[in-house]
XYZ file of C-alpha atoms in Angstrom:
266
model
C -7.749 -9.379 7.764
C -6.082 -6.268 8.473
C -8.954 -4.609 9.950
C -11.823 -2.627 9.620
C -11.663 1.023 9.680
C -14.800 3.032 10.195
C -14.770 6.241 8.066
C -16.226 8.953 6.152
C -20.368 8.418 4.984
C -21.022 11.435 4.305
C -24.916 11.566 4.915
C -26.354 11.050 8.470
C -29.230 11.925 10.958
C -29.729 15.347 11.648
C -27.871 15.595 15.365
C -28.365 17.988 17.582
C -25.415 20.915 16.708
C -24.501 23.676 19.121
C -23.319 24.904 14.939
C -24.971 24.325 11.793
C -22.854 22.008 9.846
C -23.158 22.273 5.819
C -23.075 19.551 3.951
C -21.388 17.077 5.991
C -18.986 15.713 4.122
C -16.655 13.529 6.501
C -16.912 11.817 9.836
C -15.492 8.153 11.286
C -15.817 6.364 14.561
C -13.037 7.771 17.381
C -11.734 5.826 20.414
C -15.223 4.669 22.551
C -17.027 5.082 19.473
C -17.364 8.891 19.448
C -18.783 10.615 16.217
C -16.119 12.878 14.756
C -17.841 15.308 12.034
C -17.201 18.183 10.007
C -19.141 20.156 7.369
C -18.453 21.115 3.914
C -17.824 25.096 5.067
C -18.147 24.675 8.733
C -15.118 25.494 10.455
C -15.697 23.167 13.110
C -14.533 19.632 14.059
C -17.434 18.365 16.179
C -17.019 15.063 18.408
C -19.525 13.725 20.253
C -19.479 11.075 22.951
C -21.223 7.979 22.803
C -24.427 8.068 24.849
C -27.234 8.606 24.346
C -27.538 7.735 20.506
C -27.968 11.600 19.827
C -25.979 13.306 22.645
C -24.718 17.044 23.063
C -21.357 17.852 22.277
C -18.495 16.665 24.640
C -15.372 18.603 22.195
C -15.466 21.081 19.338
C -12.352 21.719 17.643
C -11.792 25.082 15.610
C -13.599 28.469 16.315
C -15.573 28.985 12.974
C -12.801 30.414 10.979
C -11.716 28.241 7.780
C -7.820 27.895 7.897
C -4.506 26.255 9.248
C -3.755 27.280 12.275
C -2.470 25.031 14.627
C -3.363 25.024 18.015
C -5.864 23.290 20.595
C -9.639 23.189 20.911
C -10.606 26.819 19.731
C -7.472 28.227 18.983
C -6.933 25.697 15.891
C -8.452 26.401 12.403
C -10.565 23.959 10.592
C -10.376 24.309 6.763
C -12.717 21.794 4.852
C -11.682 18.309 5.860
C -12.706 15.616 3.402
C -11.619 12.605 5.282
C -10.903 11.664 8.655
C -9.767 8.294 10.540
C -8.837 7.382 14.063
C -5.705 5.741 14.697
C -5.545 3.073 17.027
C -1.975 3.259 17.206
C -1.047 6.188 18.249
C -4.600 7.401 19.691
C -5.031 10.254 17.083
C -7.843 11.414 14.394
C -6.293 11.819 11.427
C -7.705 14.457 8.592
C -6.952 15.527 5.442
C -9.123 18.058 3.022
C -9.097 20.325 0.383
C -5.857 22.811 1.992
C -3.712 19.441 0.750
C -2.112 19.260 4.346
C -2.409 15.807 6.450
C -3.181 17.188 10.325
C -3.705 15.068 13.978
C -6.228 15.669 16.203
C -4.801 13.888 19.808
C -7.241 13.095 22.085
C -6.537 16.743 24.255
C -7.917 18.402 21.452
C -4.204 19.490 19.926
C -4.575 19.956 16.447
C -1.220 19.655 14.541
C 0.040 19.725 10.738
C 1.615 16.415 10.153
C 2.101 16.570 5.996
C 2.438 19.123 4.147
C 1.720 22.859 4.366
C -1.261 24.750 4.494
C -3.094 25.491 1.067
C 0.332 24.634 -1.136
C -1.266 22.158 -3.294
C 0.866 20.851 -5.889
C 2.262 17.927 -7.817
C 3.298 14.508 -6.223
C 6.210 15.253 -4.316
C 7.314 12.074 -1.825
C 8.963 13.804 0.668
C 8.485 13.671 4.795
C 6.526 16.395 6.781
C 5.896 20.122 5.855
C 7.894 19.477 2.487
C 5.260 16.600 0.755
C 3.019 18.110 -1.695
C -0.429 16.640 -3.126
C -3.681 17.718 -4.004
C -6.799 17.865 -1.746
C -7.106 14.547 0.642
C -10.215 13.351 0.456
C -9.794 10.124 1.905
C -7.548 8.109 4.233
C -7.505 4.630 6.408
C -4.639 2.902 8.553
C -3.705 -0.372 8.161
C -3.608 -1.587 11.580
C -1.555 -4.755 10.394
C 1.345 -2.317 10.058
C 0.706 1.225 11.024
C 0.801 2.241 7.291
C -1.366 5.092 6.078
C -3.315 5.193 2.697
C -4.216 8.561 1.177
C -6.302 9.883 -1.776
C -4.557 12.247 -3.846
C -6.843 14.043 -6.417
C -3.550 13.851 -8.208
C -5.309 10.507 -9.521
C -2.521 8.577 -7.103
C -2.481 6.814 -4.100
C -0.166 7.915 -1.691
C 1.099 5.884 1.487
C 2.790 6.959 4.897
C 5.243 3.984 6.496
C 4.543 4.091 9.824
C 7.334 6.529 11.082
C 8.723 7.200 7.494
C 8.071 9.491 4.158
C 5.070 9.753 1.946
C 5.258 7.766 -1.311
C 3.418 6.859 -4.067
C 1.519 3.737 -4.457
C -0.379 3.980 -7.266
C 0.013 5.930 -9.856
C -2.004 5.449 -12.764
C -5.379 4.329 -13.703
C -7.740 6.588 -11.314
C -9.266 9.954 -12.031
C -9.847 12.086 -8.502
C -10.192 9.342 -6.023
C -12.319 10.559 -3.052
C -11.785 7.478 -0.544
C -10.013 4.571 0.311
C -10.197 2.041 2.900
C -8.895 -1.574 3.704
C -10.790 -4.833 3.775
C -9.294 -8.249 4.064
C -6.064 -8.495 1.520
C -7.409 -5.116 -0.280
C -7.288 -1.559 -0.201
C -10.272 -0.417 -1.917
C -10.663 2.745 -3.884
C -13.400 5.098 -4.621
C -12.479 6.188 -7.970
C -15.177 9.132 -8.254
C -14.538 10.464 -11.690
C -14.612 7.380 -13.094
C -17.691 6.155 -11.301
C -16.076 2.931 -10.045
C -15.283 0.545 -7.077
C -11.497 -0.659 -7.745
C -9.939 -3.035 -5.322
C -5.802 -3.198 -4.982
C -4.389 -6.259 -3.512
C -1.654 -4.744 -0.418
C 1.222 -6.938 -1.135
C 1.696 -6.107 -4.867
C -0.580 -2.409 -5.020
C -2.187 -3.857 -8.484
C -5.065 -2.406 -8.988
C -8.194 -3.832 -10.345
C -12.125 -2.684 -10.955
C -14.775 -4.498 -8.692
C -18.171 -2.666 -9.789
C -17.978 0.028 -12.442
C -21.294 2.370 -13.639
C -21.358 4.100 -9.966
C -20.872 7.626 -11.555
C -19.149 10.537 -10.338
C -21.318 10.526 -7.261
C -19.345 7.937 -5.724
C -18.020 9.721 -2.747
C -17.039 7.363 0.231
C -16.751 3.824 0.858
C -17.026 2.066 4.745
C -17.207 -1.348 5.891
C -18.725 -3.166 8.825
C -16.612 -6.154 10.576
C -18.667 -8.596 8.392
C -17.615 -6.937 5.335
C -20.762 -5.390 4.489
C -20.093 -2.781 2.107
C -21.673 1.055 2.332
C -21.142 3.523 -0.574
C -21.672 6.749 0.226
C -22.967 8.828 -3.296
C -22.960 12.791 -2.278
C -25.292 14.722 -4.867
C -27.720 11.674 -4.794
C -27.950 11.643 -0.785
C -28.240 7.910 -0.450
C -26.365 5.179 0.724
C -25.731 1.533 -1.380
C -25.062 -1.595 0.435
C -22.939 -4.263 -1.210
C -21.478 -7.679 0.333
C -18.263 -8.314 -1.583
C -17.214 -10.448 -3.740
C -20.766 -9.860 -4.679
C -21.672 -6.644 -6.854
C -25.229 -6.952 -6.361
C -26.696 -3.774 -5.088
C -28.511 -4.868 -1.900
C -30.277 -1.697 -0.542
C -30.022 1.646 -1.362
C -31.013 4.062 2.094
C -31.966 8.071 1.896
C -33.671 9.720 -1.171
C -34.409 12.674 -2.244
C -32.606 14.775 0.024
C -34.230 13.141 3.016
C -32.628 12.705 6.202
C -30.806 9.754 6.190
C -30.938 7.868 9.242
C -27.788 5.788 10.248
C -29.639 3.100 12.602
C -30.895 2.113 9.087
C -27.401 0.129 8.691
């Protein structure tokens, strides 16, 4: 196994927000299992430490204002992240969204541009810092085998970071707007949201195949626990599935009809 890397549902209990967060669309597990969130249109990176279960804010990054801005704690902009992961490695949240830049969060609060620049979305261009170009991130994991980064590109590509080196492509062809990826075992697995399917790409030889198709375009995020326990995350149906690969039998579905969906349920 390469490891487990805990990312991105985007439904969750109601916490208790100094700001109103709309439609939460990414969070993952920091460094002492802080809750790193951010809303749709919120402005705000909100991280919470870990006790109680519901606690008060112990960081907020950004001061309300959409954008790019580089800086720390309320002097940096927050512009629609759509994925997020900590790093073990180097100690950083990483985040990408829909401005098509890759940022870091250290654990000061320092909120830098890593890949790309700010709201210059474009065609695949494998390059290294401000001069790579993609389309909105909306998805991203480490594997902490190697220090490697995986990102969605709604490009319909697969892009990975070396650790230390230049963005490239990894795959190229076969999805339509993925919206998450995350490793498992031998795999990196791929929500491929237009398409409404689970695919599953071995690491070694980046060949993609499908695991569980007929998900429809709700398929939003994936996240697994350290017994490989699968959680799909389907946006505009607010509920949760729960798989157990190799098995594609649905096991529980969590949250419907816009109700609250309450995470101690995993």
């Amino acid at each position: 196994m390469t490891g487990v890397q805990t990312c991105a549902l985007p439904i969750f209990t109601t916490l208790p927000l100094p700001h109103p967060v709309n439609q939460p669309i990414a969070l993952c597990i920091g460094p002492g299992d802080t809750l790193i969130v951010d809303g749709r249109t919120s402005g705000y990176l909100q991280i919470y430490d870990p006790a109680p279960r519901l606690p008060d804010v112990s960081m907020i990054v950004g001061n309300g204002v959409e954008g790019g801005a580089d800086g720390s704690l309320a002097l940096a902009e927050v512009n629609q992240v759509r994925g997020m992961y900590f790093d073990p490695l180097s100690g950083d949240v990483i985040t990408g969204g829909w401005d098509c830049v890759v940022r870091r969060l250290d654990v000061k609060g320092t909120y830098t541009t890593w890949l790309g620049t700010i709201d210059n979305c474009g065609s695949i261009i494998n390059a290294a810092g401000a001069a790579a170009r993609f389309q909105p991130v909306w998805g991203m994991c480490v594997d902490q085998a190697t220090g490697d980064t995986y990102l969605t590109d709604y490009n319909h590509a697969i892009r990975k970071v070396p650790a230390g080196g230049t963005i490239t492509t990894w795959i190229s062809s076969g999805l339509l707007n993925p919206t998450d990826v995350q490793i498992y075992g031998t795999d990196v697995w791929i929500c491929d949201h237009t398409n409404g399917r689970m695919v599953q790409a071995d690491i070694a030889t980046a060949t993609p195949t499908t695991w569980l198709s007929g998900l429809t375009s709700n398929l939003l995020k994936v996240v697994f626990t350290n017994d490989g326990t699968m959680y799909l995350g389907m946006y505009w149906g607010d509920v949760v599935y729960k798989y157990k690969p190799p098995s594609t039998t649905r096991l529980a579905t969590f949250g419907t009809n816009n109700a609250a969906f309450n995470d101690n349920a995993y």
